[in-house]
Amino acid sequence: MSGQDQNFKNLVAHCKEYGFIYQSSEVYDGLAAVYDYGPNGVLLKNSIKEYWWKSMVQMQENIVGIDSAIFMHPKTWKASGHVDAFNDPLIDNKDSKKRYRADQLVEGYCEKIEKKINKEVDKAQKRFGDAFDKVQFLATNERCVKNQEKIDTIMKRMADAMTADDMVALKDLIVELEIADPENGSKNWTDVRQFNLMFNTQLGNISGEEGKLYLRPETAQGIFVNFLNVQKTTRQKLPFGIAQIGKAFRNEIVARQFIFRMREFEQMEMQFFVQPGTQKEWYDYWKKTRLNWHQVLHAAEKLRWHDHDNLAHYADAAVDIEFQFPFGFRELEGIHSRTDFDLKAHQELSGRKIQYFDPKTNESYVPFVVETSIGLDRMFLATMATALVNEQVPGQDDPNNTRDVLKLHPALSPIKCAILPLKKNDENIVAKAKEVFNALKGSIQCMYDDTGSIGKLYRRQDAIGTPFCLTIDFDSLEDNCVTVRDRDTLVQERIPIAELRAKLLPRVDMGGLLAKL
Ligand code: ATP
């Protein structure tokens, strides 16, 4: 197993062991590509939502939020193109009987070539040390240049086939590249067929096609159909945005890579409505703004742009922000210039006028839309992957003395303060520790824990990313102070109980993170 695969395995195991993520319905051997968030997971997820929501809604004068229903009128999905046009190309292997997305098989093939490039880079980096110039190396090393050209040619052929809906060309590409089933190495493929990823169900009292309901595959349409409601009730003037966080459902064929690709997941989307002709300017604005949001949490080299070669039918420009997950660079967020496609389609199918009267120009028109769309679960995975480190314990000489520590930004940490009585059998210490818990619980997410030795309790809090451990000892009974241990430096300071709230709150508050934007 490669180091990368081992890291990913460790991350998945850590998520389970420390109550972040469990497989759904595990007692029944699980349901593929569906996951539950545990006690620490839900707190971290809520913090990520808060970071997104506050940056998108609270900090913007012209963006408001909604929470629309998962079920929508079935015509919504006709108008959006999901019923007819949003099909994924599927291919079956006749020997393994496994089904794959044809585009993902081709992408997987290119990833293998990319791994070869990365190996060359690693080797050269070791050889040249500090003098190594990665950009120059990639541009001049013959093997890297050849491999990159190969990737570009394959991806271009795939994009052309997908744009033209040419499933025969896609199959030919798979055969020509001799792509084998990852399960059993067989190259015995069926033709490529189109498959719709929407889950459907039936409305209670209507039978047949008429009563067919879909679980929404994206949250965006709930925003489009509410455009007029929101604009009229909030009196927003263009440009303005509507934000929403909510569940989406896709019957993904290949469910792998943990919470990266799920069948039930959460999206954080914002549709920004603009005057036609200004979309390019806003597209650039949101690209910059969103990258900055990520860079507050993640090192710049972990993020990169990926322009779409194969534009969806509704877009005039689209780009992904890719993140370096433990299994390689993958899409984390999409920024799409969606033109007036959606509003116009709803206008046509509903027969209602969905337009904006512009007081500046005295005209009515259908606004254009620039959207930012990020998967909350993917953001969760990115955050966990960056935060989890195994390091030598600070201040200890022995390199074998290591710890797992989740270096989350304190504003995101599930638990901000752990309250640890040094002796769980001493009535006075326990009473003092409870007093500390009660003093903080209204404003800071705390955890009271007396289930082990202090050393064990510290390690456990490190593993879930708690920035501060507060220890209550015999001295606390005399001086009314507690020892506050910092997760990253392990520096300890004595702080009077009466000052804890004022001292700790600014260090764990979301405001600290938002101030960096
Ligand atoms: P992919 O190409 O990975 O299938 P997509 O381009 O279909 O993703 P969008 O429709 O642009 O994704 O959705 C916006 C965001 O929603 C994505 O950037 C991703 O973060 C998230 N997302 C999409 N599908 C899933 C899924 N099955 N599980 C988890 N998150 C998802």
mmCIF file of C-alpha atoms in Angstrom, residues 95-334:
data_model
loop_
_atom_site.group_PDB
_atom_site.id
_atom_site.type_symbol
_atom_site.label_atom_id
_atom_site.label_comp_id
_atom_site.label_asym_id
_atom_site.label_seq_id
_atom_site.Cartn_x
_atom_site.Cartn_y
_atom_site.Cartn_z
ATOM 1 C CA ASP A 95 -17.137 -10.425 -16.513
ATOM 2 C CA SER A 96 -17.215 -8.685 -13.144
ATOM 3 C CA LYS A 97 -20.828 -7.493 -13.641
ATOM 4 C CA LYS A 98 -19.725 -4.173 -12.114
ATOM 5 C CA ARG A 99 -21.029 -0.890 -13.434
ATOM 6 C CA TYR A 100 -18.839 2.184 -13.909
ATOM 7 C CA ARG A 101 -19.119 5.746 -15.095
ATOM 8 C CA ALA A 102 -17.267 5.766 -18.398
ATOM 9 C CA ASP A 103 -15.894 9.271 -17.842
ATOM 10 C CA GLN A 104 -14.548 8.260 -14.433
ATOM 11 C CA LEU A 105 -12.756 5.242 -15.921
ATOM 12 C CA VAL A 106 -10.995 7.543 -18.382
ATOM 13 C CA GLU A 107 -10.207 10.011 -15.596
ATOM 14 C CA GLY A 108 -8.795 7.150 -13.509
ATOM 15 C CA TYR A 109 -6.539 6.220 -16.418
ATOM 16 C CA CYS A 110 -5.247 9.800 -16.600
ATOM 17 C CA GLU A 111 -4.712 9.862 -12.843
ATOM 18 C CA LYS A 112 -2.337 6.930 -13.193
ATOM 19 C CA ILE A 113 -0.312 8.921 -15.730
ATOM 20 C CA GLU A 114 -0.387 11.899 -13.372
ATOM 21 C CA LYS A 115 1.003 9.699 -10.607
ATOM 22 C CA LYS A 116 3.962 8.904 -12.879
ATOM 23 C CA ILE A 117 4.580 12.630 -13.318
ATOM 24 C CA ASN A 118 4.405 13.165 -9.565
ATOM 25 C CA LYS A 119 6.898 10.347 -9.000
ATOM 26 C CA GLU A 120 9.372 12.038 -11.365
ATOM 27 C CA VAL A 121 8.861 15.318 -9.499
ATOM 28 C CA ASP A 122 9.452 13.658 -6.113
ATOM 29 C CA LYS A 123 12.617 11.978 -7.372
ATOM 30 C CA ALA A 124 13.982 15.207 -8.823
ATOM 31 C CA GLN A 125 13.051 17.164 -5.710
ATOM 32 C CA LYS A 126 15.098 14.746 -3.613
ATOM 33 C CA ARG A 127 18.021 14.989 -6.012
ATOM 34 C CA PHE A 128 18.125 18.794 -6.330
ATOM 35 C CA GLY A 129 16.970 19.760 -2.834
ATOM 36 C CA ASP A 130 16.307 23.471 -2.263
ATOM 37 C CA ALA A 131 17.497 24.394 -5.766
ATOM 38 C CA PHE A 132 14.587 22.442 -7.321
ATOM 39 C CA ASP A 133 12.267 24.473 -9.552
ATOM 40 C CA LYS A 134 9.094 22.437 -10.041
ATOM 41 C CA VAL A 135 7.563 24.624 -12.759
ATOM 42 C CA GLN A 136 10.725 24.538 -14.845
ATOM 43 C CA PHE A 137 11.126 20.810 -14.310
ATOM 44 C CA LEU A 138 7.572 20.084 -15.463
ATOM 45 C CA ALA A 139 8.074 22.221 -18.552
ATOM 46 C CA THR A 140 11.398 20.656 -19.578
ATOM 47 C CA ASN A 141 11.606 17.059 -18.382
ATOM 48 C CA GLU A 142 10.940 14.944 -21.457
ATOM 49 C CA ARG A 143 9.004 12.174 -19.708
ATOM 50 C CA CYS A 144 6.817 14.651 -17.809
ATOM 51 C CA VAL A 145 6.074 16.706 -20.927
ATOM 52 C CA LYS A 146 5.148 13.574 -22.901
ATOM 53 C CA ASN A 147 2.905 12.258 -20.156
ATOM 54 C CA GLN A 148 1.190 15.626 -19.734
ATOM 55 C CA GLU A 149 0.541 15.772 -23.475
ATOM 56 C CA LYS A 150 -0.942 12.304 -23.292
ATOM 57 C CA ILE A 151 -3.311 13.380 -20.493
ATOM 58 C CA ASP A 152 -4.336 16.524 -22.369
ATOM 59 C CA THR A 153 -5.088 14.608 -25.571
ATOM 60 C CA ILE A 154 -7.165 11.970 -23.782
ATOM 61 C CA MET A 155 -9.122 14.531 -21.755
ATOM 62 C CA LYS A 156 -9.800 16.579 -24.885
ATOM 63 C CA ARG A 157 -11.106 13.507 -26.737
ATOM 64 C CA MET A 158 -13.333 12.649 -23.803
ATOM 65 C CA ALA A 159 -14.655 16.207 -23.520
ATOM 66 C CA ASP A 160 -15.457 16.248 -27.260
ATOM 67 C CA ALA A 161 -17.273 12.908 -27.025
ATOM 68 C CA MET A 162 -19.299 14.057 -24.002
ATOM 69 C CA THR A 163 -20.182 17.406 -25.567
ATOM 70 C CA ALA A 164 -21.361 15.672 -28.734
ATOM 71 C CA ASP A 165 -23.186 13.002 -26.698
ATOM 72 C CA ASP A 166 -21.155 10.499 -28.697
ATOM 73 C CA MET A 167 -21.236 7.347 -26.591
ATOM 74 C CA VAL A 168 -19.605 5.275 -29.336
ATOM 75 C CA ALA A 169 -16.550 7.539 -29.317
ATOM 76 C CA LEU A 170 -16.381 7.224 -25.537
ATOM 77 C CA LYS A 171 -16.445 3.422 -25.732
ATOM 78 C CA ASP A 172 -13.784 3.515 -28.478
ATOM 79 C CA LEU A 173 -11.552 5.594 -26.212
ATOM 80 C CA ILE A 174 -11.872 3.061 -23.387
ATOM 81 C CA VAL A 175 -11.077 0.168 -25.735
ATOM 82 C CA GLU A 176 -8.186 1.991 -27.394
ATOM 83 C CA LEU A 177 -6.583 2.872 -24.034
ATOM 84 C CA GLU A 178 -7.068 -0.750 -22.980
ATOM 85 C CA ILE A 179 -8.708 0.346 -19.747
ATOM 86 C CA ALA A 180 -9.393 -2.648 -17.541
ATOM 87 C CA ASP A 181 -11.956 -3.212 -14.813
ATOM 88 C CA PRO A 182 -10.260 -2.096 -11.557
ATOM 89 C CA GLU A 183 -11.874 -5.118 -9.839
ATOM 90 C CA ASN A 184 -10.654 -7.995 -11.988
ATOM 91 C CA GLY A 185 -8.624 -6.589 -14.888
ATOM 92 C CA SER A 186 -11.173 -7.620 -17.530
ATOM 93 C CA LYS A 187 -11.504 -5.543 -20.711
ATOM 94 C CA ASN A 188 -14.796 -7.130 -21.711
ATOM 95 C CA TRP A 189 -17.026 -4.014 -21.788
ATOM 96 C CA THR A 190 -20.619 -3.361 -22.859
ATOM 97 C CA ASP A 191 -21.522 -0.295 -24.902
ATOM 98 C CA VAL A 192 -21.792 3.024 -23.067
ATOM 99 C CA ARG A 193 -25.350 4.031 -22.096
ATOM 100 C CA GLN A 194 -26.832 7.147 -20.550
ATOM 101 C CA PHE A 195 -28.194 6.903 -17.014
ATOM 102 C CA ASN A 196 -30.152 9.412 -14.944
ATOM 103 C CA LEU A 197 -28.816 10.033 -11.459
ATOM 104 C CA MET A 198 -32.038 11.342 -9.892
ATOM 105 C CA PHE A 199 -33.801 9.306 -7.205
ATOM 106 C CA ASN A 200 -37.550 9.295 -7.551
ATOM 107 C CA THR A 201 -40.528 8.518 -5.410
ATOM 108 C CA GLN A 202 -44.318 8.828 -5.630
ATOM 109 C CA LEU A 203 -46.661 11.535 -4.349
ATOM 110 C CA GLY A 204 -49.213 10.038 -1.909
ATOM 111 C CA ASN A 205 -52.500 10.352 -3.773
ATOM 112 C CA ILE A 206 -51.540 10.463 -7.452
ATOM 113 C CA SER A 207 -50.577 7.369 -9.401
ATOM 114 C CA GLY A 208 -48.289 6.969 -12.409
ATOM 115 C CA GLU A 209 -46.078 9.545 -14.131
ATOM 116 C CA GLU A 210 -48.247 12.443 -12.873
ATOM 117 C CA GLY A 211 -47.310 11.774 -9.259
ATOM 118 C CA LYS A 212 -43.625 11.170 -9.825
ATOM 119 C CA LEU A 213 -41.491 13.187 -7.434
ATOM 120 C CA TYR A 214 -37.736 13.552 -7.376
ATOM 121 C CA LEU A 215 -35.332 14.003 -4.505
ATOM 122 C CA ARG A 216 -33.489 17.166 -5.540
ATOM 123 C CA PRO A 217 -30.082 16.484 -7.124
ATOM 124 C CA GLU A 218 -28.950 20.070 -6.394
ATOM 125 C CA THR A 219 -30.148 22.873 -4.140
ATOM 126 C CA ALA A 220 -29.861 25.536 -6.853
ATOM 127 C CA GLN A 221 -33.346 25.055 -8.323
ATOM 128 C CA GLY A 222 -34.997 25.911 -4.977
ATOM 129 C CA ILE A 223 -33.302 29.285 -5.299
ATOM 130 C CA PHE A 224 -34.274 29.865 -8.946
ATOM 131 C CA VAL A 225 -37.972 29.165 -8.408
ATOM 132 C CA ASN A 226 -37.957 31.521 -5.412
ATOM 133 C CA PHE A 227 -36.140 34.323 -7.218
ATOM 134 C CA LEU A 228 -39.188 36.583 -7.494
ATOM 135 C CA ASN A 229 -40.455 35.834 -3.968
ATOM 136 C CA VAL A 230 -37.131 36.752 -2.465
ATOM 137 C CA GLN A 231 -36.514 39.771 -4.651
ATOM 138 C CA LYS A 232 -39.951 41.224 -3.921
ATOM 139 C CA THR A 233 -39.986 40.502 -0.192
ATOM 140 C CA THR A 234 -36.470 41.758 0.462
ATOM 141 C CA ARG A 235 -36.532 44.603 -2.125
ATOM 142 C CA GLN A 236 -33.044 43.661 -3.236
ATOM 143 C CA LYS A 237 -31.683 45.404 -6.310
ATOM 144 C CA LEU A 238 -29.444 43.672 -8.823
ATOM 145 C CA PRO A 239 -26.780 42.486 -8.313
ATOM 146 C CA PHE A 240 -27.800 40.370 -5.356
ATOM 147 C CA GLY A 241 -27.458 36.796 -4.223
ATOM 148 C CA ILE A 242 -29.455 34.039 -2.561
ATOM 149 C CA ALA A 243 -27.655 31.429 -0.474
ATOM 150 C CA GLN A 244 -28.773 28.068 0.761
ATOM 151 C CA ILE A 245 -27.394 25.028 2.567
ATOM 152 C CA GLY A 246 -29.216 21.749 2.133
ATOM 153 C CA LYS A 247 -29.302 18.099 1.241
ATOM 154 C CA ALA A 248 -29.021 16.842 -2.327
ATOM 155 C CA PHE A 249 -29.331 13.298 -3.632
ATOM 156 C CA ARG A 250 -27.648 11.574 -6.567
ATOM 157 C CA ASN A 251 -27.793 7.907 -7.411
ATOM 158 C CA GLU A 252 -24.044 7.792 -7.981
ATOM 159 C CA ILE A 253 -22.867 4.649 -9.709
ATOM 160 C CA VAL A 254 -19.397 4.370 -8.373
ATOM 161 C CA ALA A 255 -19.407 5.106 -4.714
ATOM 162 C CA ARG A 256 -15.890 5.341 -3.446
ATOM 163 C CA GLN A 257 -13.457 7.506 -1.591
ATOM 164 C CA PHE A 258 -15.469 7.732 1.600
ATOM 165 C CA ILE A 259 -17.520 10.933 1.910
ATOM 166 C CA PHE A 260 -16.074 12.366 -1.308
ATOM 167 C CA ARG A 261 -18.847 10.874 -3.428
ATOM 168 C CA MET A 262 -22.069 10.123 -1.556
ATOM 169 C CA ARG A 263 -25.611 9.338 -2.601
ATOM 170 C CA GLU A 264 -27.016 11.731 0.013
ATOM 171 C CA PHE A 265 -24.896 14.800 0.618
ATOM 172 C CA GLU A 266 -25.096 18.460 1.495
ATOM 173 C CA GLN A 267 -24.432 21.452 -0.717
ATOM 174 C CA MET A 268 -23.723 25.076 0.117
ATOM 175 C CA GLU A 269 -24.759 27.104 -2.886
ATOM 176 C CA MET A 270 -25.105 30.755 -3.714
ATOM 177 C CA GLN A 271 -26.742 32.082 -6.859
ATOM 178 C CA PHE A 272 -25.752 35.648 -7.665
ATOM 179 C CA PHE A 273 -28.178 37.450 -9.984
ATOM 180 C CA VAL A 274 -26.621 40.054 -12.268
ATOM 181 C CA GLN A 275 -27.408 42.297 -15.176
ATOM 182 C CA PRO A 276 -26.856 40.482 -18.533
ATOM 183 C CA GLY A 277 -23.455 41.398 -19.930
ATOM 184 C CA THR A 278 -21.839 41.792 -16.508
ATOM 185 C CA GLN A 279 -21.528 38.057 -15.801
ATOM 186 C CA LYS A 280 -17.846 37.815 -16.721
ATOM 187 C CA GLU A 281 -16.925 40.510 -14.199
ATOM 188 C CA TRP A 282 -18.913 38.763 -11.435
ATOM 189 C CA TYR A 283 -17.583 35.371 -12.406
ATOM 190 C CA ASP A 284 -14.032 36.691 -11.886
ATOM 191 C CA TYR A 285 -15.086 38.359 -8.636
ATOM 192 C CA TRP A 286 -16.535 35.153 -7.186
ATOM 193 C CA LYS A 287 -13.572 33.081 -8.342
ATOM 194 C CA LYS A 288 -11.268 35.351 -6.373
ATOM 195 C CA THR A 289 -13.549 35.565 -3.342
ATOM 196 C CA ARG A 290 -14.073 31.830 -3.088
ATOM 197 C CA LEU A 291 -10.403 30.967 -3.490
ATOM 198 C CA ASN A 292 -9.613 33.394 -0.701
ATOM 199 C CA TRP A 293 -12.213 31.695 1.538
ATOM 200 C CA HIS A 294 -10.412 28.384 1.056
ATOM 201 C CA GLN A 295 -6.954 29.862 1.477
ATOM 202 C CA VAL A 296 -7.840 31.121 4.944
ATOM 203 C CA LEU A 297 -7.950 27.444 5.935
ATOM 204 C CA HIS A 298 -5.700 25.676 3.457
ATOM 205 C CA ALA A 299 -2.194 26.294 2.096
ATOM 206 C CA ALA A 300 -2.244 27.750 -1.430
ATOM 207 C CA GLU A 301 -0.451 24.717 -2.919
ATOM 208 C CA LYS A 302 -3.290 22.445 -1.810
ATOM 209 C CA LEU A 303 -5.695 24.274 -4.110
ATOM 210 C CA ARG A 304 -5.767 24.703 -7.859
ATOM 211 C CA TRP A 305 -8.098 25.769 -10.650
ATOM 212 C CA HIS A 306 -9.519 23.412 -13.211
ATOM 213 C CA ASP A 307 -11.313 25.038 -16.140
ATOM 214 C CA HIS A 308 -14.105 22.953 -17.654
ATOM 215 C CA ASP A 309 -13.393 21.831 -21.223
ATOM 216 C CA ASN A 310 -16.832 20.339 -21.459
ATOM 217 C CA LEU A 311 -19.339 23.063 -20.525
ATOM 218 C CA ALA A 312 -22.766 22.022 -19.230
ATOM 219 C CA HIS A 313 -25.676 23.106 -21.417
ATOM 220 C CA TYR A 314 -26.553 25.960 -19.051
ATOM 221 C CA ALA A 315 -23.094 27.536 -18.673
ATOM 222 C CA ASP A 316 -20.987 30.054 -20.586
ATOM 223 C CA ALA A 317 -17.996 29.573 -18.261
ATOM 224 C CA ALA A 318 -17.211 27.121 -15.487
ATOM 225 C CA VAL A 319 -14.273 26.341 -13.261
ATOM 226 C CA ASP A 320 -13.619 24.023 -10.345
ATOM 227 C CA ILE A 321 -11.566 24.725 -7.287
ATOM 228 C CA GLU A 322 -9.709 21.463 -6.822
ATOM 229 C CA PHE A 323 -8.259 20.380 -3.506
ATOM 230 C CA GLN A 324 -5.408 17.965 -2.966
ATOM 231 C CA PHE A 325 -7.295 15.165 -1.202
ATOM 232 C CA PRO A 326 -5.299 12.178 0.095
ATOM 233 C CA PHE A 327 -6.102 10.438 -3.227
ATOM 234 C CA GLY A 328 -5.093 13.368 -5.472
ATOM 235 C CA PHE A 329 -6.460 16.694 -6.719
ATOM 236 C CA ARG A 330 -10.271 16.568 -7.063
ATOM 237 C CA GLU A 331 -13.183 18.992 -7.364
ATOM 238 C CA LEU A 332 -14.161 20.655 -4.108
ATOM 239 C CA GLU A 333 -16.213 23.585 -5.408
ATOM 240 C CA GLY A 334 -17.641 24.674 -8.738
#
